[in-house]
Coordinates of C-alpha atoms in Angstrom, one line a residue:
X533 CA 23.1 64.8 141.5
X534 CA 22.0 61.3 142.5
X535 CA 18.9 61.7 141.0
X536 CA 19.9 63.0 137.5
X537 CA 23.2 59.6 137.8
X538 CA 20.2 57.6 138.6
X539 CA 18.2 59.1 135.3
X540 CA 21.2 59.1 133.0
X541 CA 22.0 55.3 133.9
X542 CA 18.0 54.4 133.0
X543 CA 18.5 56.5 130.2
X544 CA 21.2 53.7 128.9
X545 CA 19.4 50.8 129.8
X546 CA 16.3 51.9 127.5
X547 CA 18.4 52.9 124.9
X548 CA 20.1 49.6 125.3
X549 CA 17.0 47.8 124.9
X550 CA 15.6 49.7 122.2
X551 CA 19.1 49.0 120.5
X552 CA 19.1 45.1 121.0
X553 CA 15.6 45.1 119.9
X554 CA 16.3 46.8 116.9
X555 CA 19.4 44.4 116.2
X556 CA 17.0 41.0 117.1
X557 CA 14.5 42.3 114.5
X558 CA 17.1 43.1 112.0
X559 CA 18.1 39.6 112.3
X560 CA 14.9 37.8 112.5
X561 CA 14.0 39.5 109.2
X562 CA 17.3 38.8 107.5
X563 CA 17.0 35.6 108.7
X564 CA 13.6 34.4 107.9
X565 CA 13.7 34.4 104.0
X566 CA 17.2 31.7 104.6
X567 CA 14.7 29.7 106.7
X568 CA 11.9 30.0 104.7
X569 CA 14.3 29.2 101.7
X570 CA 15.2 26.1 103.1
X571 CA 12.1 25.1 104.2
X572 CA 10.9 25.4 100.1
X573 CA 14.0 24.2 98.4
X574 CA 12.6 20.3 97.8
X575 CA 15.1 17.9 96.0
X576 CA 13.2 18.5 93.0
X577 CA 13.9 22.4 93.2
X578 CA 17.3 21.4 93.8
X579 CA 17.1 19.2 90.5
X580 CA 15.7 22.3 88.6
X581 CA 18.5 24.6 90.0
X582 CA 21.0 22.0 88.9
X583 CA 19.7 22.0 85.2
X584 CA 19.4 25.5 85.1
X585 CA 23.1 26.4 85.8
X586 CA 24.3 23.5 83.2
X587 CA 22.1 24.8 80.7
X588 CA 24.0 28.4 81.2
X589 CA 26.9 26.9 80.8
X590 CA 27.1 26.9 77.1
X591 CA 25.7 29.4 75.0
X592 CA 22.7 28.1 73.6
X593 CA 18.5 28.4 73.6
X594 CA 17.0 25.3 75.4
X595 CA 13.7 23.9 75.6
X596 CA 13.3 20.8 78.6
X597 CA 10.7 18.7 79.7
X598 CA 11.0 16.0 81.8
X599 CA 8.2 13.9 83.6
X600 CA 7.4 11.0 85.8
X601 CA 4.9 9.3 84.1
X602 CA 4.3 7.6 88.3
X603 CA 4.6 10.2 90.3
X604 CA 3.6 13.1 88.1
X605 CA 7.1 15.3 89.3
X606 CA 7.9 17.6 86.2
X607 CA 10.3 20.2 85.4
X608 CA 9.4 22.6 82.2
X609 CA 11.7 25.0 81.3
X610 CA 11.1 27.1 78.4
X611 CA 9.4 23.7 77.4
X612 CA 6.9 25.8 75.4
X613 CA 9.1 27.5 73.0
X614 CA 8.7 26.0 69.2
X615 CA 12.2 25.0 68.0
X616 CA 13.9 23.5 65.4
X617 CA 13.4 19.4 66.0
X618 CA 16.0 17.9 63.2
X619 CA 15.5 14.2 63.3
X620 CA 13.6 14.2 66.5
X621 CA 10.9 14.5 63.9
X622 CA 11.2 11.4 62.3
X623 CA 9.4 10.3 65.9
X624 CA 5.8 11.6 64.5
X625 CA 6.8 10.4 61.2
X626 CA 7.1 7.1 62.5
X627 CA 3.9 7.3 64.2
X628 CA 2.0 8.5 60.9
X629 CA 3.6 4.8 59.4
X630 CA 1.9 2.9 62.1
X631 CA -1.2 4.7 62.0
X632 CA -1.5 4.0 57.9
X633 CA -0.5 0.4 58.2
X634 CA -3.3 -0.3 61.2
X635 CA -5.8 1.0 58.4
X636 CA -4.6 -1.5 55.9
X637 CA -2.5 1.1 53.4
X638 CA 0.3 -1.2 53.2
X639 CA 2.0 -3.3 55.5
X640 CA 5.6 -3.4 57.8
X641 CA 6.0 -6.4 55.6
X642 CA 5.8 -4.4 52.1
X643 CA 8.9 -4.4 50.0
X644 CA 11.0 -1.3 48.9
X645 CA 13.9 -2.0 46.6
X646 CA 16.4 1.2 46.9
X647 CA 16.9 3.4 43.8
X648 CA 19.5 5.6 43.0
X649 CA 17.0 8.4 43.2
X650 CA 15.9 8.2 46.5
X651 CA 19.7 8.2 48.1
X652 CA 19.8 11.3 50.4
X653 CA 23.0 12.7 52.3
X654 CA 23.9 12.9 55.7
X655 CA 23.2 10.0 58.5
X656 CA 22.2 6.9 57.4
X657 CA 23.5 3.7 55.8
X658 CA 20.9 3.1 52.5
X659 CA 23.1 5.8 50.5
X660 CA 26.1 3.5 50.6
X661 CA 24.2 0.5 49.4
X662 CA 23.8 -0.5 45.6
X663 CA 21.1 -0.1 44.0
X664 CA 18.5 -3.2 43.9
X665 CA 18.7 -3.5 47.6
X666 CA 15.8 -4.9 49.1
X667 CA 14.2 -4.2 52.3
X668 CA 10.7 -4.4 53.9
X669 CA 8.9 -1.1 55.6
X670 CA 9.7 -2.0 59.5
X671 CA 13.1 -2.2 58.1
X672 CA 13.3 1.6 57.5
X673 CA 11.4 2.5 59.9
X674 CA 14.4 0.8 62.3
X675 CA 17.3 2.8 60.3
X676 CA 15.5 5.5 60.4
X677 CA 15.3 5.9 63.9
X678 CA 18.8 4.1 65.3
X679 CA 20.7 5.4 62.4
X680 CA 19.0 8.8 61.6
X681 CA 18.5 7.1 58.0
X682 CA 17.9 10.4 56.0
X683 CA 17.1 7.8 52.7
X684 CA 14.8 6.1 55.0
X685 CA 13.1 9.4 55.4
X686 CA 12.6 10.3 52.0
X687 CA 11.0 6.9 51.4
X688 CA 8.7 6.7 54.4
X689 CA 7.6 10.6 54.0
X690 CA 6.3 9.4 49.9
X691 CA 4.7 6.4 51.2
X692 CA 2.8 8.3 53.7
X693 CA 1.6 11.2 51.7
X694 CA 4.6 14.3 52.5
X695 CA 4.7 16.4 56.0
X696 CA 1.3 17.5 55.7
X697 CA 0.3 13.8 56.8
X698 CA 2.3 13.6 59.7
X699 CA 1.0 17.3 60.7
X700 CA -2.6 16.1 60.4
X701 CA -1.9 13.5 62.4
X702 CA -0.2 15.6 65.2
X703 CA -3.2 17.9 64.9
X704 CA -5.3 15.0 65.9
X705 CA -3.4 14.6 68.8
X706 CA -3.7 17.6 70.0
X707 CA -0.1 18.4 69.2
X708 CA -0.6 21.4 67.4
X709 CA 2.6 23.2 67.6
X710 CA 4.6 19.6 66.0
X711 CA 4.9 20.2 62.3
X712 CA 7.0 18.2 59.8
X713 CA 8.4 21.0 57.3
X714 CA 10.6 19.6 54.6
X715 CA 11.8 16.3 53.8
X716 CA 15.2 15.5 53.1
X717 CA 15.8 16.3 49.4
X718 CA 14.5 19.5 49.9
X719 CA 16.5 20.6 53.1
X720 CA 19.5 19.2 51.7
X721 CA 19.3 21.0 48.6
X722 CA 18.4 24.0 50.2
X723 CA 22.0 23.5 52.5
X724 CA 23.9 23.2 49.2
X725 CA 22.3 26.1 47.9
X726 CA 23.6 28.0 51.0
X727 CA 27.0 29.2 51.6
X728 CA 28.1 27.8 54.7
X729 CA 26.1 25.5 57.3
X730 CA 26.4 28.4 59.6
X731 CA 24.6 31.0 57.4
X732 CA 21.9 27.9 56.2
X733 CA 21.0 27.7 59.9
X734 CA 21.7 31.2 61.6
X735 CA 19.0 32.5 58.6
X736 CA 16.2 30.5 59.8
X737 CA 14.7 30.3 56.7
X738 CA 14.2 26.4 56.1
X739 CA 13.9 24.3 59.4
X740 CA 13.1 20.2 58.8
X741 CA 10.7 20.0 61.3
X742 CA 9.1 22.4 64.6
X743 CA 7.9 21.3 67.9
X744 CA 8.2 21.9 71.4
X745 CA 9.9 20.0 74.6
X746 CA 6.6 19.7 76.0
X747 CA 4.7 18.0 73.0
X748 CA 7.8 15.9 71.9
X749 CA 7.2 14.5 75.9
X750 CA 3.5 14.0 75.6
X751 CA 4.2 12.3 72.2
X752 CA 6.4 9.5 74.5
X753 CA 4.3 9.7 77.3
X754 CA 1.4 8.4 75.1
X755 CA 3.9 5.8 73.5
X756 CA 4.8 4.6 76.8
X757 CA 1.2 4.2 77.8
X758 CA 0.5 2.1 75.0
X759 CA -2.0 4.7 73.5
X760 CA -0.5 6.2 70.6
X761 CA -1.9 4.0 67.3
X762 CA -2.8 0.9 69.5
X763 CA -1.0 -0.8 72.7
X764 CA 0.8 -3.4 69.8
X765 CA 2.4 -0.5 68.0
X766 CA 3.2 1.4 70.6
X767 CA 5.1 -1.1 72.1
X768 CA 6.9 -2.0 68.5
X769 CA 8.0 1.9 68.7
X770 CA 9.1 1.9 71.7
X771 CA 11.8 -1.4 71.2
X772 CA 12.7 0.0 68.2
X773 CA 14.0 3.2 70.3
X774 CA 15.8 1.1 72.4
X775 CA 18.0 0.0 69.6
X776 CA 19.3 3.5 69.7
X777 CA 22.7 3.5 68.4
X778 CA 24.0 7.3 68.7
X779 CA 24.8 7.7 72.5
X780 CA 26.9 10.7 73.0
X781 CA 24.1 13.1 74.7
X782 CA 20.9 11.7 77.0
X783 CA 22.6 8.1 78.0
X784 CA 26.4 9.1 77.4
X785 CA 26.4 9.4 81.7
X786 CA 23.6 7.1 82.4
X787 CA 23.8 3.4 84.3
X788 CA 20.7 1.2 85.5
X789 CA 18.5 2.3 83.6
X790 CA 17.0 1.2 80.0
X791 CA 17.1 4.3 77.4
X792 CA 14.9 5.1 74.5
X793 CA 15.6 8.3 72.4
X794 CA 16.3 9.9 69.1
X795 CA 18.4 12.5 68.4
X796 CA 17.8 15.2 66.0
X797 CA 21.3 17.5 65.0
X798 CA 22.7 20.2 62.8
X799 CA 25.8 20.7 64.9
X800 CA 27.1 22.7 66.4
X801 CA 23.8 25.0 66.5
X802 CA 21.4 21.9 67.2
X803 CA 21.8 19.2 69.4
X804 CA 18.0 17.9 70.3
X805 CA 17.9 14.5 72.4
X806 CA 14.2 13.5 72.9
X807 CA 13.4 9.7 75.3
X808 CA 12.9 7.9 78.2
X809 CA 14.7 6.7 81.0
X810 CA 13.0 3.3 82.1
X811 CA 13.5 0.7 85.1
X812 CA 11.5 -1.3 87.4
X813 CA 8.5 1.2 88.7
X814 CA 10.2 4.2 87.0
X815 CA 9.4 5.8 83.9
X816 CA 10.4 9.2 83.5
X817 CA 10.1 11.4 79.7
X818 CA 13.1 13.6 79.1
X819 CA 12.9 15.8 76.3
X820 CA 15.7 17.9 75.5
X821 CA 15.6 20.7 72.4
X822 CA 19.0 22.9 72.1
X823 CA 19.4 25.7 69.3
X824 CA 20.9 28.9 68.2
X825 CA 24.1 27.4 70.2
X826 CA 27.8 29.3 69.9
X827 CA 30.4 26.9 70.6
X828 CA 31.6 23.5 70.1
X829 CA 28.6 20.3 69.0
X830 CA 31.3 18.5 71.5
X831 CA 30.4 21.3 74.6
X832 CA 26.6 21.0 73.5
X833 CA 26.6 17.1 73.4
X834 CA 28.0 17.4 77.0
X835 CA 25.7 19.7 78.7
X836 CA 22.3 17.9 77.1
X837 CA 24.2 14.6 78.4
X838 CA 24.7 16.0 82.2
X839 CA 21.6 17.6 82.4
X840 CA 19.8 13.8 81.8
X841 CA 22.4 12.8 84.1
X842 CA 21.2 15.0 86.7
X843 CA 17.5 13.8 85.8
X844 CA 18.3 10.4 86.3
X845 CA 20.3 10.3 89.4
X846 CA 17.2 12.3 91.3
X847 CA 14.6 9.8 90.1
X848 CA 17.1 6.9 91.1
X849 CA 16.0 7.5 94.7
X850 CA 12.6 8.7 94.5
X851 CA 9.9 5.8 95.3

């Protein structure tokens, strides 16, 4: 009897230890993926993460890039997906301006005197002028960027030579998914053609211009670099994007930094916001595409704005 008391107790200890190291291996390997998972979660995950659950808080498709032009960080989500760019693409258009007045076409000092004709709808101050106004060409190129000028459009895209200029150009920079489509007269009359804004832009039929997150960035990236025409107009562009005056969506949240952006809108559905966020040893690209959005252009506006919010409060402490 002693014997078998003696066999049953030993029988309990081993099945005791087999159970304990059943339970220590259960938790090591429940455990390990936390670990590992905290070991791998860098600020700039955290960052991402951040973006990612404001951008699924509204109903919309995004397209994001954002990079440190010093310390090469970026965060690209869906920043390859062509979208529709709005005014962001009077940012190439711009750039085709500078490239044809460096090889002598005309001059930011050349006179345009506004006609009736050439009025266009929408954003922009020219239309409510009177006729006979005078103004030189860096002069629409500046309403055309801080004020969206859609008449400054029209008049830039004829002296150029139409979209097909400005997508040669981008071609030559490698930009090949950045197309200018339509310029204003034509988009707008194909809107009043339409009948509603909503079925205009769910048909997807005429777009003003295409491009990507990613290439929208580069675009700046070279801007900032002083690379894009020559180091004297890039540096012209860039102030004149600092005079910015629509602020509701990248620096409606944003202190110490200087901003540079254009927006690009068809609200609600569009709500683009493409820049950069600038201060001493920082320079960081945030480009920001929003489309096919359900919902209030108030709800839109807001999430673009905390997602650069989010961008620059992580880059406010990275040295």
């Amino acid at each position: 009897m002693k014997s078998i008391a003696i066999a049953g107790w030993e029988g309990v200890r081993i099945a005791g230890l087999i159970f304990a190291a059943f339970i220590g291996a259960f938790l090591v390997s429940h455990s390990l993926p936390v670990s590992l998972q905290s070991q791998s979660e860098t600020p700039l995950r955290r960052l991402r993460s951040s973006i990612e659950r404001t951008t699924r808080s509204v109903n919309a498709t995004w397209g994001l890039y954002v990079e440190s032009l010093e310390m090469g960080e970026e965060i690209a989500l869906d920043a390859d997906r062509q979208m529709e760019t709005m005014s962001t693409i009077k940012i190439p258009l711009m750039v085709e301006v500078f490239e044809q007045v460096k090889a002598g076409r005309f001059k930011l000092t050349d006179k345009y005197t506004f006609v009736q004709a050439d009025s266009q709808p929408g954003t922009g101050t020219i239309q409510r002028l009177d006729p006979g106004a005078v103004m030189t060409v860096k002069d629409l190129i500046t309403l055309m960027i801080i004020v969206s000028d859609n008449t400054a459009t029209e008049v830039l895209y004829r002296m150029v030579g139409g979209p097909e200029a400005v997508n040669a150009r981008m071609r030559a920079l490698g930009l090949n998914n950045t197309r200018a489509q339509n310029i204003p007269s034509i988009w707008f009359a194909g809107l009043r053609a339409a009948a509603s804004n909503e079925e205009f832009y769910r048909a997807g039929k005429m777009s003003f211009g295409q491009s990507t997150a990613r290439e929208m960035g580069q675009l700046l990236a070279m801007m900032e670099r002083g690379t894009l025409v020559d180091k004297p107009s890039s540096d012209l562009m860039l102030q004149t994007m600092r005079n910015q005056l629509f602020r509701t969506r990248i620096p409606r949240y944003i202190t110490g930094y200087r901003i540079l952006h254009k927006t690009g809108d068809f609200l609600p559905y569009v709500g683009d916001d493409v820049g950069v966020l600038e201060a001493d040893g920082r320079t960081i690209v945030v480009s920001i595409f929003t489309g096919n959005h359900f919902g209030s252009g108030e709800a839109l506006e807001n999430a673009v704005a905390l997602v650069a919010k989010d961008v620059a409060d992580y880059f406010a402490y990275r040295r």
